[in-house]
Every structure is written in structure tokens, then in C-alpha cells.
mmCIF file of C-alpha atoms in Angstrom:
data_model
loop_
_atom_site.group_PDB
_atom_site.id
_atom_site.type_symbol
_atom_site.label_atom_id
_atom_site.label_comp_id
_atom_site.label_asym_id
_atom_site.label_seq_id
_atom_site.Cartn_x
_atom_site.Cartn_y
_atom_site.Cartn_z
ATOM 1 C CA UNK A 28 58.025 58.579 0.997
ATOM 2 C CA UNK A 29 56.197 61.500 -0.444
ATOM 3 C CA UNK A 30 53.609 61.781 2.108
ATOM 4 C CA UNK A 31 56.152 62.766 4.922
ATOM 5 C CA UNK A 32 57.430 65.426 3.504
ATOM 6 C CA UNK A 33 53.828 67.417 2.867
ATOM 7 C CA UNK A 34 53.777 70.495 4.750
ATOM 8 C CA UNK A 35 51.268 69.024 6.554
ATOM 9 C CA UNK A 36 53.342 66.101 7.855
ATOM 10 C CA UNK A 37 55.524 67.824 8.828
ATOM 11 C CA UNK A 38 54.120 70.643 11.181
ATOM 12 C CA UNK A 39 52.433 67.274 12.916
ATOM 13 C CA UNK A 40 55.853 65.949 13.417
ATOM 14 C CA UNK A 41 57.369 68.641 14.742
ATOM 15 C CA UNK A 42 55.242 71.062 16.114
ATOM 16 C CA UNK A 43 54.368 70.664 19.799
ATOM 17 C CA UNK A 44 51.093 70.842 20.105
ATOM 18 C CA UNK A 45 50.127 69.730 16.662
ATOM 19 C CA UNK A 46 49.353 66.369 17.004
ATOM 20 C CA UNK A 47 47.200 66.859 19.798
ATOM 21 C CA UNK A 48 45.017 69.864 18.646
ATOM 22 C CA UNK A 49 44.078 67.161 15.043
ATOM 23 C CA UNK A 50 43.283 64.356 17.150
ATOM 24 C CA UNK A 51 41.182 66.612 19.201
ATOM 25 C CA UNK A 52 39.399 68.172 16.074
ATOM 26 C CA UNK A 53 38.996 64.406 15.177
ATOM 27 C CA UNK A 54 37.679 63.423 17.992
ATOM 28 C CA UNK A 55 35.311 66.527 17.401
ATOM 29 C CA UNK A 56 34.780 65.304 13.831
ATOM 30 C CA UNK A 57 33.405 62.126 15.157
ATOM 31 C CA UNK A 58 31.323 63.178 17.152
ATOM 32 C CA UNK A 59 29.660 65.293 15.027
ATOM 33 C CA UNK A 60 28.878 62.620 12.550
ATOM 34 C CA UNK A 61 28.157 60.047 14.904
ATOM 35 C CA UNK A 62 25.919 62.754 16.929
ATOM 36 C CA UNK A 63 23.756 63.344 13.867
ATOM 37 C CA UNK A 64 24.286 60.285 11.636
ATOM 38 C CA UNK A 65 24.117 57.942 14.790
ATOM 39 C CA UNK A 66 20.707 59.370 15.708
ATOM 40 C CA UNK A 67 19.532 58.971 12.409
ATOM 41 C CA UNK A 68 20.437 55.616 12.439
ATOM 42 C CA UNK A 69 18.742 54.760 15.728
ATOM 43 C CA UNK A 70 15.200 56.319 13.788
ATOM 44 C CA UNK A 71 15.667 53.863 11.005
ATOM 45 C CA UNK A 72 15.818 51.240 13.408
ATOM 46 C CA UNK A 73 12.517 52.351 14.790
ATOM 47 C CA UNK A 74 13.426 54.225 18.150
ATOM 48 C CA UNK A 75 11.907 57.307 18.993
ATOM 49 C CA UNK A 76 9.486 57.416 16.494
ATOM 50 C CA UNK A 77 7.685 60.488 17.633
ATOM 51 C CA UNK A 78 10.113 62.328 15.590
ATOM 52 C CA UNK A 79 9.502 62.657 12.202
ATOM 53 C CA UNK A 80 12.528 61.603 9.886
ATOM 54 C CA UNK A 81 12.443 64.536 8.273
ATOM 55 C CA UNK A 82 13.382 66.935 11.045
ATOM 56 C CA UNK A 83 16.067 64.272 12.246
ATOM 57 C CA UNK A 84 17.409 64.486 8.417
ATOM 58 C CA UNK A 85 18.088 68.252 8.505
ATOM 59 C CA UNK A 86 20.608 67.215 11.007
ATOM 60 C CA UNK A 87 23.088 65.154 8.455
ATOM 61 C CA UNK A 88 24.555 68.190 6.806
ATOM 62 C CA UNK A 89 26.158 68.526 10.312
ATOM 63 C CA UNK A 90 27.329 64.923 10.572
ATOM 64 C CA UNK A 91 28.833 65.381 6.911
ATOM 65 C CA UNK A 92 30.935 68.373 8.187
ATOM 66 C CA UNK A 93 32.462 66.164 10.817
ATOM 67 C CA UNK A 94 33.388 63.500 7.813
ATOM 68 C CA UNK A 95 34.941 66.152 6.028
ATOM 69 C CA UNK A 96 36.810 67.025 9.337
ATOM 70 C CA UNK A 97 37.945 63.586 9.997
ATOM 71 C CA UNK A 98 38.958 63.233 6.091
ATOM 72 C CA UNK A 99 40.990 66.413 6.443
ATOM 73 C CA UNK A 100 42.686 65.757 9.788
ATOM 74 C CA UNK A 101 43.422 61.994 9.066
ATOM 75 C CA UNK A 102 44.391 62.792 5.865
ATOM 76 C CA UNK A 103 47.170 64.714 7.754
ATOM 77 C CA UNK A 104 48.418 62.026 10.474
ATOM 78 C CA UNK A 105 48.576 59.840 7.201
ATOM 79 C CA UNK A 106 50.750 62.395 5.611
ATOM 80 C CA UNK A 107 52.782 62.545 9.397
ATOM 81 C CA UNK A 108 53.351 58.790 9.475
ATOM 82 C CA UNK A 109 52.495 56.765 6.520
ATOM 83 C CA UNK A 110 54.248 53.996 7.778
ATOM 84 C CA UNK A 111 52.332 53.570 10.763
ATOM 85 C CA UNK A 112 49.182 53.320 8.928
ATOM 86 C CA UNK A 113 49.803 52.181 5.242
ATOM 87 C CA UNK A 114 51.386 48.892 6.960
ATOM 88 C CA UNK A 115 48.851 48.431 9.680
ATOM 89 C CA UNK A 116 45.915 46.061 9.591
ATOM 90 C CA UNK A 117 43.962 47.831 11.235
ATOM 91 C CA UNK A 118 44.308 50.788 9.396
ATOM 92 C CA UNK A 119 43.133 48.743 6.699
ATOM 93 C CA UNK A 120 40.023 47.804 8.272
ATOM 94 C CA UNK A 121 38.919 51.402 9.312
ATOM 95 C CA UNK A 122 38.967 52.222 5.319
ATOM 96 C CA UNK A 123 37.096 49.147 4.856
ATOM 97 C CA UNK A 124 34.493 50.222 7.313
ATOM 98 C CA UNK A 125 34.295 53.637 5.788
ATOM 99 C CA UNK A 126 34.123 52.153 2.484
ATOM 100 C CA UNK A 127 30.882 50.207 3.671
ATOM 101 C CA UNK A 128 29.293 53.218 5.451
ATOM 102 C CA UNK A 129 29.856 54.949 1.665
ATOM 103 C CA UNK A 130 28.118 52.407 -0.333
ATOM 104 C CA UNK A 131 25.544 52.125 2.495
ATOM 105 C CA UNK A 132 24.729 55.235 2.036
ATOM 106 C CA UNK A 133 24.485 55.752 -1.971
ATOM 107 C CA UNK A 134 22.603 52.756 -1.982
ATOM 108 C CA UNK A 135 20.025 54.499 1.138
ATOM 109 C CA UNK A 136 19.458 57.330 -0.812
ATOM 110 C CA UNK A 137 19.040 56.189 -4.543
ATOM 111 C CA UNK A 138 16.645 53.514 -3.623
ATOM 112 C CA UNK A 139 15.339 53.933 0.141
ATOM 113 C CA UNK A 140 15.267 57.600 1.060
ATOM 114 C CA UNK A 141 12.348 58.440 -1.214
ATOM 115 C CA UNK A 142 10.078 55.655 -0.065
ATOM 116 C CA UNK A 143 10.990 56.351 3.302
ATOM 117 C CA UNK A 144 9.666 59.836 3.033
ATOM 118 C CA UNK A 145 6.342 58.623 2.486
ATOM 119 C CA UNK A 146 6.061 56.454 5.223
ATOM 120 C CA UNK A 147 3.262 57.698 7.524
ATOM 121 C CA UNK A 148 4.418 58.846 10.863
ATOM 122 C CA UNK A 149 4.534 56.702 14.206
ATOM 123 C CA UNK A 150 4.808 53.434 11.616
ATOM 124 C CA UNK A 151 7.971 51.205 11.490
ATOM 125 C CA UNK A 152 10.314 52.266 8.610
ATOM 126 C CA UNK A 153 10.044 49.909 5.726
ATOM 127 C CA UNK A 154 12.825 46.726 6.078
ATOM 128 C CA UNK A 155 15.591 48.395 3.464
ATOM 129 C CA UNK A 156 15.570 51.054 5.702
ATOM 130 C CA UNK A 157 16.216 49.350 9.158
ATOM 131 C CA UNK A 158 18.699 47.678 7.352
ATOM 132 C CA UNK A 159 20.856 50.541 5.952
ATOM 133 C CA UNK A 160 20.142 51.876 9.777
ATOM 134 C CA UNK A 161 21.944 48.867 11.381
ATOM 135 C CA UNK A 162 24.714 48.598 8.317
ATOM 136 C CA UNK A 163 25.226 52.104 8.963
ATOM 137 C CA UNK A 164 25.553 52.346 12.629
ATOM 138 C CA UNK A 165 27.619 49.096 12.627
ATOM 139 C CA UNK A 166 30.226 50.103 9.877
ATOM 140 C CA UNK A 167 30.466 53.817 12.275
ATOM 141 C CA UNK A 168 31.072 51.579 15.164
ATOM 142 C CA UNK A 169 33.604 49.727 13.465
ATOM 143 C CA UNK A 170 35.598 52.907 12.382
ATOM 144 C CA UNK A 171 35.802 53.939 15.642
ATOM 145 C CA UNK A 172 36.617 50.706 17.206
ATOM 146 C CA UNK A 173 39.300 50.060 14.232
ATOM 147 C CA UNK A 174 40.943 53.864 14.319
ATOM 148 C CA UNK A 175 41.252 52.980 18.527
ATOM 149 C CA UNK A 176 42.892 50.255 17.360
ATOM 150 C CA UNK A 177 45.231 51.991 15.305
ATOM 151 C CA UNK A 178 47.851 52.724 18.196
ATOM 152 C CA UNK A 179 47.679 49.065 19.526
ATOM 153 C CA UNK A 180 48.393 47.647 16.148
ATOM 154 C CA UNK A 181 51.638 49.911 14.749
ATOM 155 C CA UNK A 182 54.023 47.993 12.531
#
């Protein structure tokens, strides 16, 4: 298959300490995004509503650097072992809850960003909001939980 022999793939096969150091900068990747994005999320549900959306938005930028860090480094265990994911259910649903969190958020801010904006502080974000909150912070929950279960589930 291609994908193994990438340079990539193969310094994660071989190389001692490769493997670790990418899961770690996934791991790090993660957290980033679900540090900032998370938050956010938790605001459009209506917690801590003392802060104003705005400030917690100047945070994302940070979360998206941890996707593209988990893109990058995932992109290269895919590359290390195709097998053990292209074959492996869950696998499959990890890309499906990424897939979500994408259209989740293209459809947050083409339609609900803008009206959130106006919203007058301390007030309950409007209903489309919430809701992209929740999809969001479930669909993040269930990459996590489905990437965990990558290692229980190999083919």
C-alpha cells in the first residue's frame, strides 16, 4: 500500500521514539482544540455567561491550530499503519464524528454566528446556537472516545 511507504510512515515505524513523541503532540493537539473549542461550546450552552462570546471567540484560532496538529500527526500514524485504521470500525466512526463537528461548524457560522453577536450580554444564546454548542461538544467527545477506541478495535 502506498501509504506505508511515505517517508512519514516510515520514520513512525522505525524510529524509536517516533511514535510516541506524535501521539504526544496529538494528545497536545486535542487539547488545544478541546481547551478552546470545548469552552466555547460550554458558552453556547449558556454557562458562564459573564463572559462575553466575543472574548471567548478570540480563543478558536488556538483550538484550530490543534486540528491542524491532529490532521498532521494522524495523517502520519495513517500513513504508519493503514491497515490498522482503513479496516477498523472505529476508525470509521472518528471521521464520522469529525465530519459532523465540520458541517456543525459551517452551518454555526453562515447562519448563527452573526445573530449571535448581537445577542445582548448575560441573555441565553438564541436556540440554533445551544444547539450547534451541544452538536459540537458531542461530535468532540465522540472523536475522542472513538480515536481511544482505536487500539481496542484493530483488525
Amino acid at each position: 500500500m502506498y501509504l506505508r511507504s511515505t517517508p512519514q510512515g516510515e520514520f513512525l515505524r522505525t524510529a524509536r521514539w517516533g511514535w510516541p513523541i506524535f501521539e504526544s503532540l496529538h494528545f497536545i493537539g486535542m487539547s488545544m482544540l478541546l481547551g478552546t473549542v470545548g469552552v466555547f461550546d460550554l458558552r453556547l450552552l449558556g454557562f458562564a455567561r459573564r463572559i462575553p462570546i466575543a472574548a471567548l471567540h478570540r480563543l478558536i484560532p488556538i483550538g484550530i491550530s490543534g486540528f491542524v496538529i491532529n490532521l498532521i500527526t494522524g495523517f502520519c500514524f495513517l500513513s504508519a499503519t493503514p491497515d490498522q485504521y482503513l479496516f477498523n470500525l472505529a476508525f470509521r466512526w472518528k471521521v464520522t464524528f469529525i465530519a459532523i463537528a465540520g458541517l456543525n461548524v459551517m452551518i454555526f457560522y453562515t447562519g448563527v454566528f452573526r445573530r449571535l453577536l448581537e445577542t445582548p450580554p448575560d441573555t441565553p444564546p438564541p436556540l440554533a446556537a445551544r444547539m450547534a454548542g451541544a452538536v459540537s461538544l458531542l461530535a468532540w467527545i465522540g472523536v475522542m472516545s472513538a480515536g481511544r477506541l482505536l487500539t481496542f478495535f484493530r483488525p
